[in-house]
Coordinates of C-alpha atoms in Angstrom, one line a residue:
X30 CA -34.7 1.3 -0.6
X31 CA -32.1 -0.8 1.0
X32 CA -32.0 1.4 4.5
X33 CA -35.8 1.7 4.3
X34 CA -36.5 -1.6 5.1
X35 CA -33.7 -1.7 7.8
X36 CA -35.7 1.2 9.3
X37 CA -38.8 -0.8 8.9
X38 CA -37.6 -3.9 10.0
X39 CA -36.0 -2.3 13.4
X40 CA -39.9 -0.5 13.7
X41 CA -42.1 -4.1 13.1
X42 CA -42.9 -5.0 16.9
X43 CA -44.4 -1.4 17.1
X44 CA -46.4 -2.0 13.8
X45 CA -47.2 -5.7 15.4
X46 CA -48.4 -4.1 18.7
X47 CA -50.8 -1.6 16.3
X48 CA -52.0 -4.3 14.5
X49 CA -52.8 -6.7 17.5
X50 CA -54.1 -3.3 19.6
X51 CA -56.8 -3.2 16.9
X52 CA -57.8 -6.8 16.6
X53 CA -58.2 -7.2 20.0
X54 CA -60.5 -4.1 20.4
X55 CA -62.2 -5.1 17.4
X56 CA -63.2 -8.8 18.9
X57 CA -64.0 -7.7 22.1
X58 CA -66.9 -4.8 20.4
X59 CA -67.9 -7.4 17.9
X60 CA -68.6 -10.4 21.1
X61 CA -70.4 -7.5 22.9
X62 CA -72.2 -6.5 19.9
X63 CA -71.3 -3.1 19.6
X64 CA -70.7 -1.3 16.0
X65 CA -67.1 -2.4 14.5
X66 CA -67.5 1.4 13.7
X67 CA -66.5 2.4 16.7
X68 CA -63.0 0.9 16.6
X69 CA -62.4 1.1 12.8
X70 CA -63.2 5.2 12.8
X71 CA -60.8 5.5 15.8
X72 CA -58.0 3.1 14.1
X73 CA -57.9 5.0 10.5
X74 CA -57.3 8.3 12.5
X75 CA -55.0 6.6 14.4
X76 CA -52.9 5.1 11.4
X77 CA -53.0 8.1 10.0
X78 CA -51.0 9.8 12.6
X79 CA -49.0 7.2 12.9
X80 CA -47.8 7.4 9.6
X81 CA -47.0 11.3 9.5
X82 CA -44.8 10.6 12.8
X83 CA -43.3 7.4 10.9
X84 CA -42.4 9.8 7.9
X85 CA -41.2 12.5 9.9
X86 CA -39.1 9.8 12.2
X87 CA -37.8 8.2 8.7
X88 CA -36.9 11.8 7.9
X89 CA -35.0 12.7 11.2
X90 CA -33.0 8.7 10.7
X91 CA -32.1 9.0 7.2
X92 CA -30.3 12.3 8.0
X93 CA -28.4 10.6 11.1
X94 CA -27.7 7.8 8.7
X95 CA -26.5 9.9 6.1
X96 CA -24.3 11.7 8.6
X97 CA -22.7 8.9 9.5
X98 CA -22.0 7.4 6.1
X99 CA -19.8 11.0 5.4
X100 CA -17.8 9.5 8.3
X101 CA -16.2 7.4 6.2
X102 CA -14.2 10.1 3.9
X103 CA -12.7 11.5 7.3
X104 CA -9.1 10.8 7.9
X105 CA -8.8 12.7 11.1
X106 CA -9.8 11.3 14.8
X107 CA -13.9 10.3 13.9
X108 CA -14.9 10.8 17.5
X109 CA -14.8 14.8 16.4
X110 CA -17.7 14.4 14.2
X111 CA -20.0 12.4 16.2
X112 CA -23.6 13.6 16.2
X113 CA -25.1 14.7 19.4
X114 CA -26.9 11.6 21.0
X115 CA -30.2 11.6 21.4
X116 CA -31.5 9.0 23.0
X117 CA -30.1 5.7 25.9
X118 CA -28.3 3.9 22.7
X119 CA -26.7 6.2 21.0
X120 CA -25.5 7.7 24.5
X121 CA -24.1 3.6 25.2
X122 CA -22.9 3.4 21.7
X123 CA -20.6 6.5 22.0
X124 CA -18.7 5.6 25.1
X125 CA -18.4 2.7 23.5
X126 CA -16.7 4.3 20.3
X127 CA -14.4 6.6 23.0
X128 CA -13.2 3.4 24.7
X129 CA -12.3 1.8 22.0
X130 CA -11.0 5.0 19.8
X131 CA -8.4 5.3 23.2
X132 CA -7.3 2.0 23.1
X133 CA -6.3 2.0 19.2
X134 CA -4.4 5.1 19.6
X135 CA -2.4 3.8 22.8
X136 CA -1.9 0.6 21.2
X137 CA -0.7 2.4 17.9
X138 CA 1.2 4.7 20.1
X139 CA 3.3 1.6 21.6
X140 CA 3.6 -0.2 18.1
X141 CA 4.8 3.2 16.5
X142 CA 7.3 3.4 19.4
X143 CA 8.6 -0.3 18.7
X144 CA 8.5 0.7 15.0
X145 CA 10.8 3.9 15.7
X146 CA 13.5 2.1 18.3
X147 CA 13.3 -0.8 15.1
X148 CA 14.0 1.4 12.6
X149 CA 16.6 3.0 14.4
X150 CA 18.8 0.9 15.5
X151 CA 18.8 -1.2 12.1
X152 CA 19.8 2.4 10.6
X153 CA 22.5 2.5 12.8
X154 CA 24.0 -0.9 12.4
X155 CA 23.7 -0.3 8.1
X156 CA 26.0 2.9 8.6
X157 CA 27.9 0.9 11.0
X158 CA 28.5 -2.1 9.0
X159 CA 29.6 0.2 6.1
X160 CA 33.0 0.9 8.0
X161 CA 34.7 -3.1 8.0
X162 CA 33.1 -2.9 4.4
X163 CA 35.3 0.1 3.5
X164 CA 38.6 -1.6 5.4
X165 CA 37.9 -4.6 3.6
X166 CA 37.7 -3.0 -0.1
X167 CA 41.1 -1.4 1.2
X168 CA 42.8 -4.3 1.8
X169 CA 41.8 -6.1 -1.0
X170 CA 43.0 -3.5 -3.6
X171 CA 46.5 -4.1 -2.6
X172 CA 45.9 -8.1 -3.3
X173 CA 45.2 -9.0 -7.0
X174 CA 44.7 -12.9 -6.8
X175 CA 41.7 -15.2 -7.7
X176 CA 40.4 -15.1 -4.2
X177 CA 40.6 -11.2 -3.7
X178 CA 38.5 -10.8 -7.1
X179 CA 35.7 -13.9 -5.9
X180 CA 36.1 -12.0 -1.9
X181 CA 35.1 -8.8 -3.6
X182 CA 32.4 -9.8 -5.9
X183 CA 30.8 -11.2 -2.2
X184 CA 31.5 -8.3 -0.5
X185 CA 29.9 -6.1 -3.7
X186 CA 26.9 -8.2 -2.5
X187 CA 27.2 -7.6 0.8
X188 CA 27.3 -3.4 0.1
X189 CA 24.0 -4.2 -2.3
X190 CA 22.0 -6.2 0.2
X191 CA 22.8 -3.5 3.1
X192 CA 21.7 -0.6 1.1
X193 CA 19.0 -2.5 0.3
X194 CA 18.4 -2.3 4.2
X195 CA 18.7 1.5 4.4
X196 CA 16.2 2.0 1.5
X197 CA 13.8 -0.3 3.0
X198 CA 14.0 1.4 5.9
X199 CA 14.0 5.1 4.4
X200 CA 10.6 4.2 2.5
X201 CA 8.2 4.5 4.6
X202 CA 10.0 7.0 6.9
X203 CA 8.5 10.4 7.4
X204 CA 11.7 11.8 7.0
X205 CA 12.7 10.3 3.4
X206 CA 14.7 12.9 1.4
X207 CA 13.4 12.8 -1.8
X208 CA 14.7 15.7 -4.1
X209 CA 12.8 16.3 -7.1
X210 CA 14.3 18.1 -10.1
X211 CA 15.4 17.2 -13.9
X212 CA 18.6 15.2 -13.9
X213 CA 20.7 13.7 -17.1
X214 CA 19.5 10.2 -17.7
X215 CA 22.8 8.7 -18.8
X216 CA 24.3 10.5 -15.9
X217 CA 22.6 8.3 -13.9
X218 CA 22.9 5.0 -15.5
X219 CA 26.5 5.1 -16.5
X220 CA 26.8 5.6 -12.3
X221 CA 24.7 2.7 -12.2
X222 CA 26.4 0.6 -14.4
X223 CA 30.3 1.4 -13.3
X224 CA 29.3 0.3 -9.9
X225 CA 29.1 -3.1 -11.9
X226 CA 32.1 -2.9 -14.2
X227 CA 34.2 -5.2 -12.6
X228 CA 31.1 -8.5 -12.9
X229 CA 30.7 -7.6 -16.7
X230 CA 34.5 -7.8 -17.5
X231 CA 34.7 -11.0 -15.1
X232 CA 31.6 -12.9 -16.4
X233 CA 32.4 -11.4 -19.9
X234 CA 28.8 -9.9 -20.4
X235 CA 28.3 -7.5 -23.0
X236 CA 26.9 -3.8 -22.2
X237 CA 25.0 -2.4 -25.4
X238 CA 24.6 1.2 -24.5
X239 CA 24.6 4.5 -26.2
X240 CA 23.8 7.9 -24.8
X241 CA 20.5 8.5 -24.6
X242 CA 20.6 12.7 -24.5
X243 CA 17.7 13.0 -22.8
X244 CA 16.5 14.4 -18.9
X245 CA 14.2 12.9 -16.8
X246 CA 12.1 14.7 -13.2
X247 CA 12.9 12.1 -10.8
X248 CA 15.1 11.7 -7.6
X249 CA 18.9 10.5 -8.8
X250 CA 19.4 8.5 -5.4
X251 CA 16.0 6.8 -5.3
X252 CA 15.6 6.0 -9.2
X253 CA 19.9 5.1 -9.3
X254 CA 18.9 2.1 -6.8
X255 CA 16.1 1.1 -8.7
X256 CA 18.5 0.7 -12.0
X257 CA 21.2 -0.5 -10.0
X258 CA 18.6 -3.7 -8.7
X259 CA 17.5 -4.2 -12.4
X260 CA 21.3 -4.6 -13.9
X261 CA 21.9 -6.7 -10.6
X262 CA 19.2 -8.9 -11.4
X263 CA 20.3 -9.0 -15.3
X264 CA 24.0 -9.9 -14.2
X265 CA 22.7 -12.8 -11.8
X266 CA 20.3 -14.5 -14.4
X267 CA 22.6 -14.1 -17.6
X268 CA 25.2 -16.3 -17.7
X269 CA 26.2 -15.6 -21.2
X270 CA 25.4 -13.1 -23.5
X271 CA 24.7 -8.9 -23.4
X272 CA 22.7 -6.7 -21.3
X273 CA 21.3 -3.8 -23.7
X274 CA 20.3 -0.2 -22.6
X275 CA 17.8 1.9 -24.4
X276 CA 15.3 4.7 -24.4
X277 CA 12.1 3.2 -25.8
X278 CA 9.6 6.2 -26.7
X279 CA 11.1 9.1 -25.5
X280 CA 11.0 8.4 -21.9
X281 CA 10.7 4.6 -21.0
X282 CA 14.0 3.3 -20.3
X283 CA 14.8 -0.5 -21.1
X284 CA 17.4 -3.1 -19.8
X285 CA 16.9 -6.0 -21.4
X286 CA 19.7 -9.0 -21.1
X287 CA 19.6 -12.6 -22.6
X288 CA 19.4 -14.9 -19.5
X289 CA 17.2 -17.6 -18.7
X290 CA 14.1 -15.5 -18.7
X291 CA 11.0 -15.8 -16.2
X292 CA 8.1 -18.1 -16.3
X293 CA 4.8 -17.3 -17.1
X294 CA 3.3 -18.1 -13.8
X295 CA 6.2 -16.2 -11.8
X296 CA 5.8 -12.9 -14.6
X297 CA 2.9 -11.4 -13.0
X298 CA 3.9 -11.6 -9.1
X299 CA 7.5 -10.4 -9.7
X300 CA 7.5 -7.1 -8.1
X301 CA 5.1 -8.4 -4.8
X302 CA 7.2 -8.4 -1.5
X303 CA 9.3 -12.2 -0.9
X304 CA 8.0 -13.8 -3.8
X305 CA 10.8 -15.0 -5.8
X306 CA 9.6 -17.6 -8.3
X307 CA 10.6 -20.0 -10.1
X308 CA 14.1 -18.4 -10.3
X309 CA 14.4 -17.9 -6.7
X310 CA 13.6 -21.2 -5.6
X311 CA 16.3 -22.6 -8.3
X312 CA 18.8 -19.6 -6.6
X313 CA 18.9 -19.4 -2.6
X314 CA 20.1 -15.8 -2.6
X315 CA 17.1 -14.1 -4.0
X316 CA 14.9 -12.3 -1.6
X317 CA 11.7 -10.9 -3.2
X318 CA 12.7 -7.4 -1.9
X319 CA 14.4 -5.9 -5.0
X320 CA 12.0 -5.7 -6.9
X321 CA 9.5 -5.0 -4.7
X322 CA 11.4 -2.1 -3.6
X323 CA 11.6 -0.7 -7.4
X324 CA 8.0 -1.2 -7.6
X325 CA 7.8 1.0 -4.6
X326 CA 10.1 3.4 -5.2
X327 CA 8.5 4.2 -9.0
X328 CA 4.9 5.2 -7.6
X329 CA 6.0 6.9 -4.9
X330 CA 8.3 9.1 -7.8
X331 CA 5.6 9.2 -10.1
X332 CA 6.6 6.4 -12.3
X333 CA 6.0 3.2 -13.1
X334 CA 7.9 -0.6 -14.1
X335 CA 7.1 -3.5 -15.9
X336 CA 8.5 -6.7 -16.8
X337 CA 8.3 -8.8 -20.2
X338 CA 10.1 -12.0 -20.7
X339 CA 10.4 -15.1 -22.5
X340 CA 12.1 -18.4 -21.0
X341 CA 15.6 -19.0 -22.3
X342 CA 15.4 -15.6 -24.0
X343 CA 15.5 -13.4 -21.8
X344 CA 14.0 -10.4 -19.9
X345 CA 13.2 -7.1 -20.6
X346 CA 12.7 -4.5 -17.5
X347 CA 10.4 -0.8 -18.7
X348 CA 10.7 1.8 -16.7
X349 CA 8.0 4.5 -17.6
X350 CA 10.0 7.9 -16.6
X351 CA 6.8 10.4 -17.6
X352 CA 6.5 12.5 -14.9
X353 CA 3.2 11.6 -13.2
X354 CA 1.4 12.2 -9.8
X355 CA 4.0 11.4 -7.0
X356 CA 2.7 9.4 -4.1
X357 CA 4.2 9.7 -0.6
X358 CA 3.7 6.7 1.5

């Protein structure tokens, strides 16, 4: 009904013309006294065809319209599937389409091409950064002292923040090696959680864990840096107390700790990219990306992660490992 009084609305000054057409033959026979007949007879035969071309136009529209509307569930180049034009406008309208459809793709071309050198070179300097890192770790394991234990806590940080880099970048690559199989679960987490040994012994946080003996479908690489973010963001909120892992269900994976929790404004907008909250604004360091990242990371592997927490009590991080539709970005 909607598009049927567009179409009428876009056909009124020919309806206005018909309209005035009559009137104005009608006054002029009635002034020279000749039969209104003569022009009402003529004007009902007239309407009449007029409205089986108007129906017949509405027809021949309608399907245009409809044609176009189906444009809209077409992913590939829409200048493929225009309709042939029929008349001045749609002829103007199309070049109009083709000038603009070139322009988007050599614009998208050259941002693509910015994207790619980006991308590149930040991949680059990750790998290459990764080198002093390793000479550093060397040196320091020869040095036990205060200093060498608070230099490689930093520099732990320092290997967490660039692989944060490289998975950032790897996301929305069209290269991203995702291997899909069933792994051991407590495989790895108990990767995942050695990696952090050293800050639980140092900080004297307790790790409640058992073995889970159970297997998940998932990528090891891609869900390990997920877990690895969650424990890092339960060893920098807890200042005291234990950090449990356990299988709720039979395949949602908990870590909960006992640190200073989240707030209930900050709760729901947790995993969006830079916010930080509350919690981030109290500690300079935090980013926003870690979690956003995990949140990432679990649709595209068919998973899914929430967050429950109570100020001063502490948080609790559900990782949903059901295997579900994977998502490629």
């Amino acid at each position: 009904m909607k598009f049927f009084f567009h179409y009428f609305k876009q056909r009124k000054t020919a309806a206005v013309l018909f309209v005035l057409f009559v009137l104005s033959f009608l006054v002029s026979f009635i002034l020279y006294k000749i039969p209104a007949g003569a022009v009402l007879y003529p004007s009902v035969l007239f309407a009449f065809f007029a409205a089986v071309f108007i129906f017949l136009d509405y027809r021949q529209v309608l399907k245009k319209h409809k044609k176009l509307c189906a444009f809209l569930d077409y992913t590939e180049d829409l200048t493929d599937f225009l309709p042939v034009p029929e008349t001045a406008d749609d002829y103007d309208y199309q070049k109009i389409i083709y000038l603009i459809t070139d322009e988007q793709k050599r614009r998208n071309l050259a941002m693509n091409m910015k994207y790619s050198d980006m991308v590149d070179y930040y991949t680059v300097w990750a790998h290459q950064i990764k080198t002093p890192i390793a000479s550093i770790k060397l040196t320091l394991q020869n040095h036990e002292s205060e200093l060498s234990k608070i230099i490689a806590d930093d520099l732990f940080r320092i290997e967490q923040y660039v692989e944060m880099v490289l998975m950032f970048l790897r996301l929305d690559s069209d290269y991203t090696d995702y291997i899909i199989q069933e792994y051991s679960l407590d495989h790895i987490i108990k990767c995942a959680v050695k990696k952090f040994a050293a800050q639980f012994i140092r900080r004297k946080i307790t790790l409640q864990y058992q073995p889970l003996n159970t297997n998940v479908i998932t990528d090891e690489k891609w869900l390990s840096f997920v877990i690895e973010q969650v424990i890092s963001n339960s060893l920098k909120y807890t200042p005291k107390g234990e950090i449990s892992i356990y299988l709720e269900g039979s395949k949602t994976l908990c870590i909960k700790d006992t640190g200073i929790g989240i707030a209930p404004e900050d709760i729901a907008r947790i995993f969006e990219k830079g916010y930080t909250g509350y919690n981030g604004r109290t500690d300079k360091r935090a980013s926003g990306i870690g979690l956003y990242l995990c949140k990432r990371i679990c649709k595209n592997l068919g998973h899914s992660i929430s967050a429950f927490s109570t100020p001063g009590k502490g948080t609790v991080i559900k990782i949903n490992l059901d295997k579900k539709k994977l998502f490629f970005e």
